[in-house]
Amino acid sequence: MTGKKYLFTPGPTPVPPEVLAATAEPIVHHRSPDFRPIYERCLARLREVCRTERDVLLFTASGTGAFESAVANLVSPGDPHLVVSCGNFGERWAAMTAAYGADVDHLRYAWGETPDPEDVRARLRERVAKAVWVVHSETSTGVVSDLQPLAAAAKEAGALIVVDAVSSLGAVRCETDAWGLDVVVSGSQKALMTPPGLGICAVSEAALAATGTSPRYYFDWERTRKAQAKLDAAFTPSVSLVAGLDVALGLLLEEGLEAAFDRHVRLGRAARAGAKAMGLELFSPDEDRSAVVTAIRAPEGVDAGDVVKGLRDRFAMTIAGGQGELKGKIFRLGHIGWFDVFDITTMLAAVELVLTDLGADVERGVAVTAALEAYERAPVA
Ligand code: PLP
């Protein structure tokens, strides 16, 4: 049908109409009384979503920009840092910290593995680190790490813990204060149901006190923190995106964070159950924590890129392919943010048709039922 499109990637994600409407409001001046209440409410809602009493810094930048703020503020040349990676984004942070001159100890897992807190503990016994850098939800593989024990391992060794929660914040539990997370980075275009363009960085007192000597200006935490405290943004923010994010966070908090976490667990269950019923092999872990994106291996003889292309050409449906070494091998179904179970059944039905087109031997007509049943089944613990 002309004009009907489906966005089923793990970011950017579909944006609710109320949020789109807010972004389409006439532009207001960022230092005027038209903007300040929106800014204030948005920052307060961000603290609620991050579950922190501390400052949440808001940058007009993508998630990588917000992450770079953490690197620029915490890394001084020659500092020892431990970067834990198990996929594309962890590797990006290893490269970025190294680019700022950090002496990087890279605890590198194969793509698709889940980091083990005991390994972090062992590495920190061998070598001190100023900070441990971890990815909560590794979007390239679908692995969601068990964040609390990873943070505990860093804390025990006296290191700061910096978390990439770009694709998890608002979808999977991330207790900034209760788990002692020093820095939590996210972006507007994932589970926060807002267009791309805002980067979020929750920062602890300890992290603010540990800033180093790398050159920085736009991303200087202290400059942004002071400006936000007066509701007088340091630079011109994307006022339209802040207005949209404010509405989106309102929707999320109205649903309730616990209900949203529960919904995401069920969406993940539904996607995995449907894929398995079709006879497909999961690449992402078959566990409740894996609630952000379901990564599926392309069946024997099928290039995953052709599945992505087939969905786009036949149904105007965008899903994600594999990144880096997983290109052509997996395809990924995103389910964060403004998603319900019928988004899952729609994508499963389309995947089934496209795989059949491509000559794959899949079980027809069972995925949707399996997904619906998995969504409804046993309560989330
Ligand atoms: N980290 C993770 C886990 C992501 O999924 C992404 C985006 O795909 C990023 C970082 C980078 O964010 P952005 O593309 O907003 O710069």
PDB file of N, CA and C in Angstrom, residues 332-376:
ATOM      1  N   ARG A 332      17.881  -8.957  12.506  1.00  0.00           N
ATOM      2  CA  ARG A 332      17.476  -8.561  13.862  1.00  0.00           C
ATOM      3  C   ARG A 332      16.122  -7.864  13.858  1.00  0.00           C
ATOM      4  N   LEU A 333      15.271  -8.336  14.734  1.00  0.00           N
ATOM      5  CA  LEU A 333      13.937  -7.741  14.891  1.00  0.00           C
ATOM      6  C   LEU A 333      13.940  -6.898  16.165  1.00  0.00           C
ATOM      7  N   GLY A 334      13.766  -5.599  16.003  1.00  0.00           N
ATOM      8  CA  GLY A 334      13.763  -4.714  17.173  1.00  0.00           C
ATOM      9  C   GLY A 334      12.397  -4.701  17.833  1.00  0.00           C
ATOM     10  N   HIS A 335      12.372  -4.551  19.161  1.00  0.00           N
ATOM     11  CA  HIS A 335      11.076  -4.441  19.846  1.00  0.00           C
ATOM     12  C   HIS A 335      11.198  -3.604  21.107  1.00  0.00           C
ATOM     13  N   ILE A 336      11.709  -2.379  20.934  1.00  0.00           N
ATOM     14  CA  ILE A 336      11.777  -1.448  22.068  1.00  0.00           C
ATOM     15  C   ILE A 336      10.962  -0.202  21.750  1.00  0.00           C
ATOM     16  N   GLY A 337      10.390   0.331  22.829  1.00  0.00           N
ATOM     17  CA  GLY A 337       9.660   1.590  22.692  1.00  0.00           C
ATOM     18  C   GLY A 337       8.191   1.355  22.400  1.00  0.00           C
ATOM     19  N   TRP A 338       7.729   2.009  21.337  1.00  0.00           N
ATOM     20  CA  TRP A 338       6.283   2.004  21.045  1.00  0.00           C
ATOM     21  C   TRP A 338       5.918   0.740  20.259  1.00  0.00           C
ATOM     22  N   PHE A 339       6.006  -0.387  20.938  1.00  0.00           N
ATOM     23  CA  PHE A 339       5.737  -1.692  20.326  1.00  0.00           C
ATOM     24  C   PHE A 339       4.698  -2.438  21.135  1.00  0.00           C
ATOM     25  N   ASP A 340       3.840  -3.172  20.436  1.00  0.00           N
ATOM     26  CA  ASP A 340       2.977  -4.116  21.138  1.00  0.00           C
ATOM     27  C   ASP A 340       3.072  -5.469  20.434  1.00  0.00           C
ATOM     28  N   VAL A 341       2.323  -6.425  20.944  1.00  0.00           N
ATOM     29  CA  VAL A 341       2.496  -7.797  20.443  1.00  0.00           C
ATOM     30  C   VAL A 341       2.128  -7.914  18.958  1.00  0.00           C
ATOM     31  N   PHE A 342       1.235  -7.027  18.497  1.00  0.00           N
ATOM     32  CA  PHE A 342       0.847  -7.129  17.084  1.00  0.00           C
ATOM     33  C   PHE A 342       1.941  -6.627  16.146  1.00  0.00           C
ATOM     34  N   ASP A 343       2.828  -5.820  16.667  1.00  0.00           N
ATOM     35  CA  ASP A 343       4.019  -5.481  15.866  1.00  0.00           C
ATOM     36  C   ASP A 343       4.876  -6.740  15.697  1.00  0.00           C
ATOM     37  N   ILE A 344       4.949  -7.520  16.760  1.00  0.00           N
ATOM     38  CA  ILE A 344       5.749  -8.759  16.690  1.00  0.00           C
ATOM     39  C   ILE A 344       5.095  -9.737  15.700  1.00  0.00           C
ATOM     40  N   THR A 345       3.789  -9.917  15.810  1.00  0.00           N
ATOM     41  CA  THR A 345       3.154 -10.894  14.918  1.00  0.00           C
ATOM     42  C   THR A 345       3.224 -10.423  13.461  1.00  0.00           C
ATOM     43  N   THR A 346       3.147  -9.105  13.258  1.00  0.00           N
ATOM     44  CA  THR A 346       3.265  -8.578  11.889  1.00  0.00           C
ATOM     45  C   THR A 346       4.635  -8.907  11.319  1.00  0.00           C
ATOM     46  N   MET A 347       5.671  -8.646  12.122  1.00  0.00           N
ATOM     47  CA  MET A 347       7.005  -8.907  11.549  1.00  0.00           C
ATOM     48  C   MET A 347       7.248 -10.399  11.354  1.00  0.00           C
ATOM     49  N   LEU A 348       6.755 -11.210  12.257  1.00  0.00           N
ATOM     50  CA  LEU A 348       6.960 -12.657  12.100  1.00  0.00           C
ATOM     51  C   LEU A 348       6.253 -13.167  10.838  1.00  0.00           C
ATOM     52  N   ALA A 349       5.023 -12.679  10.626  1.00  0.00           N
ATOM     53  CA  ALA A 349       4.270 -13.117   9.444  1.00  0.00           C
ATOM     54  C   ALA A 349       5.009 -12.732   8.172  1.00  0.00           C
ATOM     55  N   ALA A 350       5.578 -11.524   8.176  1.00  0.00           N
ATOM     56  CA  ALA A 350       6.292 -11.062   6.987  1.00  0.00           C
ATOM     57  C   ALA A 350       7.596 -11.843   6.787  1.00  0.00           C
ATOM     58  N   VAL A 351       8.285 -12.097   7.866  1.00  0.00           N
ATOM     59  CA  VAL A 351       9.540 -12.876   7.772  1.00  0.00           C
ATOM     60  C   VAL A 351       9.234 -14.262   7.193  1.00  0.00           C
ATOM     61  N   GLU A 352       8.151 -14.841   7.659  1.00  0.00           N
ATOM     62  CA  GLU A 352       7.752 -16.176   7.177  1.00  0.00           C
ATOM     63  C   GLU A 352       7.535 -16.155   5.652  1.00  0.00           C
ATOM     64  N   LEU A 353       6.844 -15.128   5.188  1.00  0.00           N
ATOM     65  CA  LEU A 353       6.574 -15.044   3.741  1.00  0.00           C
ATOM     66  C   LEU A 353       7.855 -14.824   2.941  1.00  0.00           C
ATOM     67  N   VAL A 354       8.701 -13.952   3.451  1.00  0.00           N
ATOM     68  CA  VAL A 354       9.929 -13.645   2.708  1.00  0.00           C
ATOM     69  C   VAL A 354      10.864 -14.853   2.701  1.00  0.00           C
ATOM     70  N   LEU A 355      10.972 -15.526   3.834  1.00  0.00           N
ATOM     71  CA  LEU A 355      11.834 -16.718   3.859  1.00  0.00           C
ATOM     72  C   LEU A 355      11.312 -17.781   2.892  1.00  0.00           C
ATOM     73  N   THR A 356      10.005 -17.889   2.811  1.00  0.00           N
ATOM     74  CA  THR A 356       9.423 -18.845   1.865  1.00  0.00           C
ATOM     75  C   THR A 356       9.776 -18.441   0.432  1.00  0.00           C
ATOM     76  N   ASP A 357       9.652 -17.134   0.142  1.00  0.00           N
ATOM     77  CA  ASP A 357      10.065 -16.622  -1.187  1.00  0.00           C
ATOM     78  C   ASP A 357      11.498 -17.029  -1.500  1.00  0.00           C
ATOM     79  N   LEU A 358      12.335 -16.971  -0.449  1.00  0.00           N
ATOM     80  CA  LEU A 358      13.769 -17.228  -0.656  1.00  0.00           C
ATOM     81  C   LEU A 358      14.095 -18.726  -0.682  1.00  0.00           C
ATOM     82  N   GLY A 359      13.054 -19.533  -0.581  1.00  0.00           N
ATOM     83  CA  GLY A 359      13.226 -20.981  -0.712  1.00  0.00           C
ATOM     84  C   GLY A 359      13.617 -21.674   0.579  1.00  0.00           C
ATOM     85  N   ALA A 360      13.510 -20.972   1.715  1.00  0.00           N
ATOM     86  CA  ALA A 360      13.885 -21.603   2.988  1.00  0.00           C
ATOM     87  C   ALA A 360      12.792 -22.578   3.426  1.00  0.00           C
ATOM     88  N   ASP A 361      13.237 -23.585   4.142  1.00  0.00           N
ATOM     89  CA  ASP A 361      12.306 -24.596   4.616  1.00  0.00           C
ATOM     90  C   ASP A 361      11.816 -24.175   6.007  1.00  0.00           C
ATOM     91  N   VAL A 362      10.743 -23.357   6.042  1.00  0.00           N
ATOM     92  CA  VAL A 362      10.228 -22.920   7.344  1.00  0.00           C
ATOM     93  C   VAL A 362       8.827 -23.482   7.557  1.00  0.00           C
ATOM     94  N   GLU A 363       8.533 -23.670   8.827  1.00  0.00           N
ATOM     95  CA  GLU A 363       7.203 -24.163   9.204  1.00  0.00           C
ATOM     96  C   GLU A 363       6.218 -23.000   9.041  1.00  0.00           C
ATOM     97  N   ARG A 364       5.197 -23.180   8.194  1.00  0.00           N
ATOM     98  CA  ARG A 364       4.263 -22.079   7.925  1.00  0.00           C
ATOM     99  C   ARG A 364       3.102 -22.082   8.906  1.00  0.00           C
ATOM    100  N   GLY A 365       2.645 -20.883   9.220  1.00  0.00           N
ATOM    101  CA  GLY A 365       1.376 -20.736   9.950  1.00  0.00           C
ATOM    102  C   GLY A 365       1.414 -21.010  11.440  1.00  0.00           C
ATOM    103  N   VAL A 366       2.583 -21.084  12.025  1.00  0.00           N
ATOM    104  CA  VAL A 366       2.655 -21.395  13.457  1.00  0.00           C
ATOM    105  C   VAL A 366       3.270 -20.268  14.290  1.00  0.00           C
ATOM    106  N   ALA A 367       4.039 -19.402  13.625  1.00  0.00           N
ATOM    107  CA  ALA A 367       4.803 -18.394  14.375  1.00  0.00           C
ATOM    108  C   ALA A 367       3.891 -17.423  15.131  1.00  0.00           C
ATOM    109  N   VAL A 368       2.842 -16.974  14.469  1.00  0.00           N
ATOM    110  CA  VAL A 368       1.967 -15.965  15.072  1.00  0.00           C
ATOM    111  C   VAL A 368       1.301 -16.527  16.331  1.00  0.00           C
ATOM    112  N   THR A 369       0.804 -17.752  16.221  1.00  0.00           N
ATOM    113  CA  THR A 369       0.146 -18.367  17.392  1.00  0.00           C
ATOM    114  C   THR A 369       1.138 -18.531  18.534  1.00  0.00           C
ATOM    115  N   ALA A 370       2.337 -19.005  18.208  1.00  0.00           N
ATOM    116  CA  ALA A 370       3.352 -19.212  19.252  1.00  0.00           C
ATOM    117  C   ALA A 370       3.706 -17.885  19.920  1.00  0.00           C
ATOM    118  N   ALA A 371       3.803 -16.832  19.120  1.00  0.00           N
ATOM    119  CA  ALA A 371       4.161 -15.521  19.673  1.00  0.00           C
ATOM    120  C   ALA A 371       3.065 -15.010  20.606  1.00  0.00           C
ATOM    121  N   LEU A 372       1.810 -15.150  20.151  1.00  0.00           N
ATOM    122  CA  LEU A 372       0.699 -14.668  20.981  1.00  0.00           C
ATOM    123  C   LEU A 372       0.642 -15.443  22.295  1.00  0.00           C
ATOM    124  N   GLU A 373       0.860 -16.727  22.223  1.00  0.00           N
ATOM    125  CA  GLU A 373       0.821 -17.537  23.453  1.00  0.00           C
ATOM    126  C   GLU A 373       1.951 -17.142  24.395  1.00  0.00           C
ATOM    127  N   ALA A 374       3.148 -16.957  23.838  1.00  0.00           N
ATOM    128  CA  ALA A 374       4.300 -16.610  24.689  1.00  0.00           C
ATOM    129  C   ALA A 374       4.083 -15.255  25.353  1.00  0.00           C
ATOM    130  N   TYR A 375       3.438 -14.350  24.627  1.00  0.00           N
ATOM    131  CA  TYR A 375       3.200 -13.013  25.178  1.00  0.00           C
ATOM    132  C   TYR A 375       2.269 -13.101  26.388  1.00  0.00           C
ATOM    133  N   GLU A 376       1.294 -13.974  26.297  1.00  0.00           N
ATOM    134  CA  GLU A 376       0.286 -14.062  27.361  1.00  0.00           C
ATOM    135  C   GLU A 376       0.733 -14.928  28.528  1.00  0.00           C
TER     136      GLU A 376
END
